[in-house]
Tab-separated table of C-alpha atoms in Angstrom:
chain	number	residue	atom	x	y	z
L	1	MET	CA	17.924	-14.070	4.043
L	2	GLY	CA	20.941	-12.854	2.061
L	3	ARG	CA	24.350	-14.507	1.858
L	4	ARG	CA	25.861	-12.081	4.341
L	5	GLN	CA	23.048	-12.595	6.835
L	6	ARG	CA	23.400	-16.374	6.556
L	7	ALA	CA	27.126	-16.095	7.184
L	8	GLU	CA	26.537	-13.938	10.250
L	9	SER	CA	23.899	-16.373	11.519
L	10	LYS	CA	26.325	-19.286	11.124
L	11	LYS	CA	29.059	-17.397	12.972
L	12	SER	CA	26.643	-16.714	15.810
L	13	GLU	CA	25.638	-20.397	15.924
L	14	ILE	CA	29.272	-21.498	16.067
L	15	LYS	CA	30.113	-19.000	18.802
L	16	VAL	CA	27.452	-20.232	21.225
L	17	MET	CA	28.109	-23.917	20.526
L	18	LYS	CA	29.602	-25.634	23.594
L	19	VAL	CA	32.018	-28.552	23.248
L	20	SER	CA	32.726	-31.296	25.781
L	21	VAL	CA	35.709	-33.588	25.219
L	22	LEU	CA	35.736	-37.122	26.623
L	23	ILE	CA	39.079	-38.870	27.217
L	24	CYS	CA	39.411	-42.353	28.723
L	25	THR	CA	42.749	-43.446	30.130
L	26	TYR	CA	44.369	-46.501	31.683
L	27	ASN	CA	47.885	-46.392	33.162
L	28	ARG	CA	49.429	-44.133	30.519
L	29	PRO	CA	50.039	-40.941	32.531
L	30	GLU	CA	52.837	-39.596	30.336
L	31	LEU	CA	50.744	-39.876	27.197
L	32	LEU	CA	47.704	-38.468	28.999
L	33	ALA	CA	49.736	-35.437	30.088
L	34	GLN	CA	50.710	-34.787	26.452
L	35	CYS	CA	47.105	-35.275	25.347
L	36	LEU	CA	45.795	-32.754	27.892
L	37	ASP	CA	48.561	-30.280	27.137
L	38	ALA	CA	47.653	-30.313	23.439
L	39	LEU	CA	43.946	-29.933	24.187
L	40	ILE	CA	44.131	-27.314	26.945
L	41	CYS	CA	47.306	-25.329	26.289
L	42	ARG	CA	48.014	-25.654	22.581
L	43	THR	CA	44.565	-25.209	21.057
L	44	ALA	CA	43.648	-21.790	19.668
L	45	GLU	CA	40.025	-22.233	20.726
L	46	LYS	CA	39.426	-24.123	23.965
L	47	PRO	CA	36.826	-26.748	24.831
L	48	ASP	CA	34.237	-25.741	27.393
L	49	GLN	CA	34.550	-29.004	29.296
L	50	VAL	CA	37.015	-31.892	29.511
L	51	VAL	CA	35.892	-35.164	31.098
L	52	VAL	CA	38.663	-37.655	31.922
L	53	VAL	CA	37.658	-41.193	32.922
L	54	ASN	CA	40.536	-42.923	34.692
L	55	GLY	CA	40.405	-46.700	34.958
L	56	GLY	CA	43.982	-46.937	36.182
L	57	ASP	CA	46.186	-45.765	39.015
L	58	GLU	CA	46.678	-42.352	40.621
L	59	ARG	CA	49.377	-41.179	38.224
L	60	ALA	CA	46.657	-40.158	35.771
L	61	ASP	CA	44.890	-38.248	38.555
L	62	GLU	CA	48.055	-36.216	39.035
L	63	ALA	CA	48.235	-35.425	35.316
L	64	VAL	CA	44.632	-34.212	35.355
L	65	GLU	CA	45.214	-32.069	38.451
L	66	SER	CA	48.278	-30.519	36.841
L	67	SER	CA	46.242	-29.649	33.746
L	68	ARG	CA	43.479	-28.210	35.914
L	69	GLN	CA	45.967	-25.921	37.628
L	70	GLU	CA	47.479	-24.936	34.288
L	71	ALA	CA	44.081	-24.049	32.866
L	72	GLY	CA	43.120	-22.117	35.994
L	73	GLY	CA	46.418	-20.262	36.064
L	74	ARG	CA	45.881	-19.069	32.515
L	75	GLY	CA	42.337	-17.963	33.261
L	76	GLN	CA	40.917	-20.195	30.546
L	77	GLY	CA	37.813	-21.207	32.488
L	78	ILE	CA	37.774	-24.797	31.217
L	79	GLU	CA	35.762	-27.202	33.343
L	80	ILE	CA	37.921	-30.293	33.894
L	81	ASN	CA	36.226	-33.295	35.494
L	82	LEU	CA	37.985	-36.439	36.685
L	83	ILE	CA	35.963	-39.629	37.103
L	84	LYS	CA	37.392	-42.805	38.594
L	85	THR	CA	36.235	-46.226	37.446
L	86	LEU	CA	37.316	-49.853	37.338
L	87	ASN	CA	38.873	-50.696	33.993
L	88	LYS	CA	36.838	-53.117	31.896
L	89	ASN	CA	37.214	-51.883	28.330
L	90	LEU	CA	37.013	-48.632	26.387
L	91	ALA	CA	33.266	-48.851	25.769
L	92	ALA	CA	32.591	-49.251	29.504
L	93	SER	CA	34.803	-46.282	30.383
L	94	ARG	CA	33.096	-44.116	27.778
L	95	ASN	CA	29.710	-45.096	29.157
L	96	VAL	CA	30.866	-43.870	32.566
L	97	GLY	CA	31.927	-40.524	31.112
L	98	LEU	CA	29.183	-39.779	28.575
L	99	PRO	CA	26.493	-38.753	31.120
L	100	HIS	CA	28.892	-36.129	32.509
L	101	CYS	CA	29.395	-34.447	29.102
L	102	ASP	CA	26.960	-31.543	28.917
L	103	GLY	CA	28.158	-29.679	25.807
L	104	ASP	CA	26.136	-29.294	22.612
L	105	ILE	CA	28.875	-31.357	20.976
L	106	VAL	CA	30.528	-34.390	22.579
L	107	ALA	CA	33.995	-34.912	21.122
L	108	MET	CA	36.177	-37.937	21.803
L	109	THR	CA	39.881	-38.571	21.637
L	110	ASP	CA	42.244	-41.021	23.340
L	111	ASP	CA	45.016	-40.595	25.871
L	112	ASP	CA	47.615	-41.529	23.231
L	113	ALA	CA	46.553	-38.733	20.860
L	114	GLU	CA	47.289	-35.011	20.576
L	115	VAL	CA	44.747	-32.770	18.873
L	116	PHE	CA	45.784	-30.072	16.410
L	117	PRO	CA	45.574	-26.403	17.508
L	118	ASP	CA	42.402	-25.740	15.472
L	119	TRP	CA	40.643	-28.979	16.467
L	120	ILE	CA	37.832	-27.363	18.482
L	121	THR	CA	37.346	-24.680	15.820
L	122	GLN	CA	37.020	-27.301	13.084
L	123	ILE	CA	34.568	-29.350	15.154
L	124	LYS	CA	32.277	-26.350	15.604
L	125	ARG	CA	32.525	-25.359	11.964
L	126	LEU	CA	31.758	-28.835	10.659
L	127	HIS	CA	28.738	-29.379	12.881
L	128	ALA	CA	27.354	-25.962	11.929
L	129	GLU	CA	27.891	-26.595	8.214
L	130	HIS	CA	26.545	-30.171	8.287
L	131	PRO	CA	23.379	-30.438	10.376
L	132	GLU	CA	22.681	-33.739	8.595
L	133	ALA	CA	25.839	-35.236	10.110
L	134	GLY	CA	25.405	-36.819	13.509
L	135	ALA	CA	29.166	-37.314	13.757
L	136	VAL	CA	32.182	-35.598	12.231
L	137	GLY	CA	35.856	-36.541	12.341
L	138	GLY	CA	39.059	-36.541	10.380
L	139	PRO	CA	42.569	-37.923	9.857
L	140	VAL	CA	44.588	-39.743	12.515
L	141	ILE	CA	48.246	-39.031	11.752
L	142	GLY	CA	51.199	-40.932	13.187
L	143	ALA	CA	53.199	-38.850	15.646
L	144	ASP	CA	56.475	-40.586	14.760
L	145	SER	CA	57.149	-40.193	11.041
L	146	ASP	CA	60.627	-41.698	11.515
L	147	SER	CA	59.113	-45.051	12.481
L	148	PHE	CA	58.535	-47.536	9.644
L	149	ILE	CA	55.744	-49.262	11.589
L	150	SER	CA	54.089	-45.904	12.267
L	151	ARG	CA	54.110	-45.075	8.558
L	152	LEU	CA	52.468	-48.427	7.814
L	153	ALA	CA	49.811	-47.768	10.465
L	154	ASP	CA	48.999	-44.452	8.786
L	155	ARG	CA	47.915	-46.447	5.735
L	156	VAL	CA	46.247	-49.560	7.126
L	157	THR	CA	45.136	-48.801	10.679
L	158	PHE	CA	43.618	-45.365	10.186
L	159	GLY	CA	42.366	-44.791	6.665
L	160	SER	CA	42.199	-41.298	5.225
L	161	TYR	CA	40.657	-39.586	2.224
L	162	PRO	CA	41.986	-36.682	0.131
L	163	ALA	CA	38.766	-34.669	0.390
L	164	ALA	CA	35.752	-34.234	2.647
L	165	ARG	CA	33.039	-36.859	2.228
L	166	ASN	CA	30.414	-38.928	4.019
L	167	VAL	CA	31.837	-42.243	5.240
L	168	ARG	CA	30.699	-45.484	6.863
L	169	THR	CA	32.540	-45.000	10.138
L	170	LEU	CA	35.281	-43.039	11.904
L	171	PRO	CA	37.680	-44.077	14.681
L	172	GLY	CA	36.856	-43.044	18.247
L	173	VAL	CA	40.221	-41.314	18.629
L	174	ASN	CA	39.050	-38.401	16.451
L	175	ILE	CA	35.306	-37.994	16.370
L	176	SER	CA	32.576	-35.732	17.706
L	177	TYR	CA	28.817	-36.207	18.034
L	178	LYS	CA	25.853	-33.928	18.444
L	179	ARG	CA	24.772	-34.405	22.060
L	180	THR	CA	21.114	-34.838	21.099
L	181	LEU	CA	22.206	-37.801	18.979
L	182	VAL	CA	24.281	-39.314	21.801
L	183	LYS	CA	21.128	-39.356	23.917
L	184	ALA	CA	19.190	-41.019	21.098
L	185	VAL	CA	21.801	-43.687	20.327
L	186	GLY	CA	22.437	-44.558	23.964
L	187	PHE	CA	25.453	-46.252	25.482
L	188	GLN	CA	28.271	-48.055	23.721
L	189	ASP	CA	28.233	-51.855	23.650
L	190	GLU	CA	30.389	-53.067	26.541
L	191	THR	CA	30.471	-56.633	25.223
L	192	LEU	CA	32.838	-55.427	22.485
L	193	PHE	CA	36.508	-55.329	23.526
L	194	ARG	CA	37.275	-53.577	20.201
L	195	GLY	CA	35.100	-52.169	17.434
L	196	GLU	CA	32.782	-50.302	19.796
L	197	ASP	CA	33.163	-47.190	17.628
L	198	VAL	CA	32.148	-49.082	14.461
L	199	ASP	CA	29.093	-50.456	16.248
L	200	TYR	CA	28.165	-47.033	17.630
L	201	ASN	CA	28.543	-45.303	14.276
L	202	TRP	CA	26.390	-47.935	12.602
L	203	ARG	CA	23.660	-47.132	15.105
L	204	VAL	CA	24.097	-43.449	14.268
L	205	LYS	CA	23.481	-44.187	10.596
L	206	GLN	CA	20.496	-46.387	11.445
L	207	LEU	CA	18.872	-43.263	12.894
L	208	GLY	CA	19.231	-41.526	9.536
L	209	TYR	CA	22.312	-39.379	10.227
L	210	GLU	CA	25.449	-39.083	8.118
L	211	ILE	CA	29.009	-39.520	9.352
L	212	ARG	CA	31.226	-36.800	7.929
L	213	TYR	CA	34.958	-36.995	7.310
L	214	ASP	CA	36.932	-33.776	6.821
L	215	PRO	CA	40.727	-33.574	6.364
L	216	ALA	CA	40.847	-30.341	8.402
L	217	MET	CA	39.947	-32.031	11.707
L	218	GLN	CA	43.232	-33.704	12.642
L	219	VAL	CA	44.918	-35.451	15.560
L	220	LEU	CA	48.381	-36.893	16.057
L	221	HIS	CA	48.416	-40.461	17.348
L	222	HIS	CA	51.154	-42.516	18.964
L	223	HIS	CA	50.779	-45.721	16.968
L	224	ARG	CA	51.881	-49.145	18.191
L	225	PRO	CA	55.700	-48.921	18.293
L	226	THR	CA	56.664	-52.521	17.471
L	227	LEU	CA	55.836	-55.018	14.744
L	228	ARG	CA	54.471	-57.488	17.280
L	229	ALA	CA	52.142	-54.866	18.779
L	230	PHE	CA	51.057	-53.751	15.302
L	231	LEU	CA	50.121	-57.305	14.271
L	232	HIS	CA	48.404	-58.043	17.588
L	233	GLN	CA	46.347	-54.865	17.246
L	234	HIS	CA	44.993	-56.011	13.891
L	235	TYR	CA	44.444	-59.543	15.170
L	236	MET	CA	42.203	-58.059	17.874
L	237	TYR	CA	40.511	-55.868	15.264
L	238	GLY	CA	39.745	-59.033	13.327
L	239	ARG	CA	38.110	-60.616	16.358
L	240	ALA	CA	36.011	-57.490	16.891
L	241	TYR	CA	35.134	-57.344	13.180
L	242	TYR	CA	33.492	-60.762	13.446
L	243	LEU	CA	31.553	-59.835	16.589
L	244	VAL	CA	30.213	-56.575	15.154
L	245	ARG	CA	29.142	-58.220	11.862
L	246	ARG	CA	27.538	-61.049	13.766
L	247	LYS	CA	25.557	-58.460	15.730
L	248	TRP	CA	24.606	-56.571	12.542
L	249	PRO	CA	24.322	-59.094	9.647
L	250	GLU	CA	23.091	-56.320	7.351
L	251	MET	CA	26.263	-54.232	7.888
L	252	TYR	CA	28.847	-53.913	5.112
L	253	CYS	CA	31.206	-56.877	5.379
L	254	VAL	CA	34.268	-58.297	3.605
L	255	TYR	CA	32.948	-61.870	3.728
L	256	PRO	CA	29.518	-63.364	2.939
L	257	HIS	CA	27.319	-64.635	5.756
L	258	ALA	CA	26.025	-67.373	3.447
L	259	LEU	CA	26.667	-68.722	-0.057
L	260	ARG	CA	23.258	-68.287	-1.663
L	261	ARG	CA	24.068	-66.096	-4.665
L	262	PRO	CA	26.894	-65.782	-7.190
L	263	LYS	CA	27.735	-62.461	-5.508
L	264	ASP	CA	28.359	-64.324	-2.238
L	265	VAL	CA	30.763	-66.732	-3.941
L	266	LEU	CA	32.693	-63.838	-5.493
L	267	LYS	CA	32.917	-62.098	-2.137
L	268	ALA	CA	34.238	-65.285	-0.519
L	269	LEU	CA	36.867	-65.686	-3.249
L	270	ASN	CA	37.952	-62.090	-2.777
L	271	PHE	CA	38.177	-62.566	1.000
L	272	PHE	CA	40.718	-65.359	0.560
L	273	SER	CA	42.631	-63.746	-2.315
L	274	ALA	CA	42.863	-60.208	-0.880
L	275	PRO	CA	45.875	-60.975	1.393
L	276	PHE	CA	47.918	-61.531	-1.765
L	277	TYR	CA	47.076	-58.336	-3.671
L	278	GLU	CA	46.022	-55.772	-1.050
L	279	PRO	CA	49.501	-55.560	0.556
L	280	VAL	CA	50.893	-54.514	-2.819
L	281	GLN	CA	48.182	-51.864	-3.196
L	282	TYR	CA	48.796	-50.448	0.276
L	283	ALA	CA	52.565	-50.525	-0.197
L	284	ALA	CA	52.280	-48.601	-3.465
L	285	ARG	CA	50.593	-45.722	-1.579
L	286	LEU	CA	53.508	-45.230	0.795
L	287	GLU	CA	55.247	-41.928	0.165
L	288	ARG	CA	58.773	-43.264	0.576
L	289	TYR	CA	59.881	-45.540	-2.239
L	290	ALA	CA	62.313	-47.271	0.123
L	291	ASP	CA	59.369	-48.390	2.286
L	292	ARG	CA	57.373	-50.104	-0.448
L	293	LEU	CA	59.228	-53.377	-0.935
L	294	PRO	CA	59.849	-54.207	2.768
L	295	ALA	CA	56.242	-53.240	3.517
L	296	CYS	CA	54.772	-56.046	1.399
L	297	PRO	CA	55.630	-59.056	3.641
L	298	ILE	CA	54.633	-57.132	6.770
L	299	LEU	CA	51.305	-56.123	5.257
L	300	PHE	CA	50.768	-59.716	4.128
L	301	ALA	CA	51.346	-60.879	7.719
L	302	ASN	CA	48.980	-58.153	8.872
L	303	GLN	CA	46.257	-59.424	6.543
L	304	LEU	CA	46.706	-62.928	7.927
L	305	ALA	CA	46.604	-61.636	11.512
L	306	TRP	CA	43.356	-59.742	10.840
L	307	ARG	CA	41.666	-62.701	9.184
L	308	GLY	CA	43.083	-65.031	11.800
L	309	GLY	CA	41.380	-62.940	14.443
L	310	MET	CA	38.058	-63.373	12.640
L	311	PHE	CA	38.420	-67.150	12.467
L	312	ARG	CA	39.582	-67.329	16.082
L	313	GLN	CA	36.549	-65.389	17.257
L	314	MET	CA	34.182	-67.374	15.072
L	315	LEU	CA	35.416	-70.650	16.603
L	316	ALA	CA	35.300	-69.232	20.144
L	317	THR	CA	31.765	-67.905	19.641
L	318	ARG	CA	30.469	-71.172	18.241
L	319	ARG	CA	32.113	-73.137	21.039
L	320	GLN	CA	30.472	-70.861	23.605
L	321	GLU	CA	27.109	-71.245	21.884
L	322	ARG	CA	27.399	-75.052	22.038
L	323	THR	CA	28.316	-74.851	25.727
L	324	ASP	CA	25.390	-72.540	26.474
L	325	HIS	CA	23.038	-74.803	24.549
L	326	ARG	CA	24.274	-77.861	26.452
L	327	TYR	CA	23.755	-76.174	29.833
L	328	THR	CA	20.297	-74.993	28.767
L	329	GLN	CA	19.377	-78.504	27.678
L	330	ILE	CA	20.636	-79.992	30.958
L	331	SER	CA	18.633	-77.437	32.937
L	332	THR	CA	15.517	-78.169	30.895
L	333	ASP	CA	15.906	-81.936	31.352
L	334	ARG	CA	16.272	-81.495	35.126
L	335	LYS	CA	13.110	-79.409	35.334
L	336	ILE	CA	11.182	-82.034	33.331
L	337	GLU	CA	12.511	-84.771	35.601
L	338	GLU	CA	11.589	-82.834	38.761
L	339	ASN	CA	8.093	-82.113	37.477
L	340	GLY	CA	7.608	-85.786	36.682
L	341	ARG	CA	8.288	-86.880	40.250
């Protein structure tokens, strides 16, 4: 097959590829309305299906109905499904919505994000060009460039790369999976209140698939607006980081699970020293020179919040394990006593 024939074959493959988009929402109707407007009205190429899982009140239902009418009025033929659920966490809501996504590609974004006009086009292109990739995604860009906290989040909350490459994981706000792989991986882990995307992507890689990052697949994201919310977000990420690494001890990790080798000791030393040098490294990457100096103490506090979350979760987990062990022992002793009567 010649180069031209291969190009035509790829174009044909992209054209017939169907895309479902899953969005989970909880009491953020204004943001959801913006999210749906970007996806349905402002994209050059439309998704075939949009599945919205609402764990909150009826205001989100109204936003979905408005988008459905808008899509119908424009003759776009997009299937828009609304599913009601009780809010537990993001993983649980996604598990409610995933079985309803019937496209060849299952894309995910959040209610506080707005996809770029070529988002669907880039998703199709990337999956066609990278059959080895079970998941593809791209940059998450702060919607408010005037906000100092938003500019910090662009660097430390959602990492980016200058060129396309295979990566360890991608955030659930801008990612898409081959549907055959979603069926193979199964549901997301509902015991994780954060980090469910990291866990899911690790399971993708365990099946032998790559996770592909491409700068062309972009979304705007409304980052946490205040310093307190920014620090709390990373504190919760730290708690989730511990839980995911405890579940997968073989996963890449910033701290050692034991101190058996010199490499483990070096990793432990780096874990405790990183809060002092990493803020300077992150600050140096900020585009605005005026941001760099004031960013350092905030990024230092952020490092402490993230690590504090890990320690907090470690202590809580061990305390729960001791409690469970005590109850198990009491139950066992009672059974022995009853059998001895």
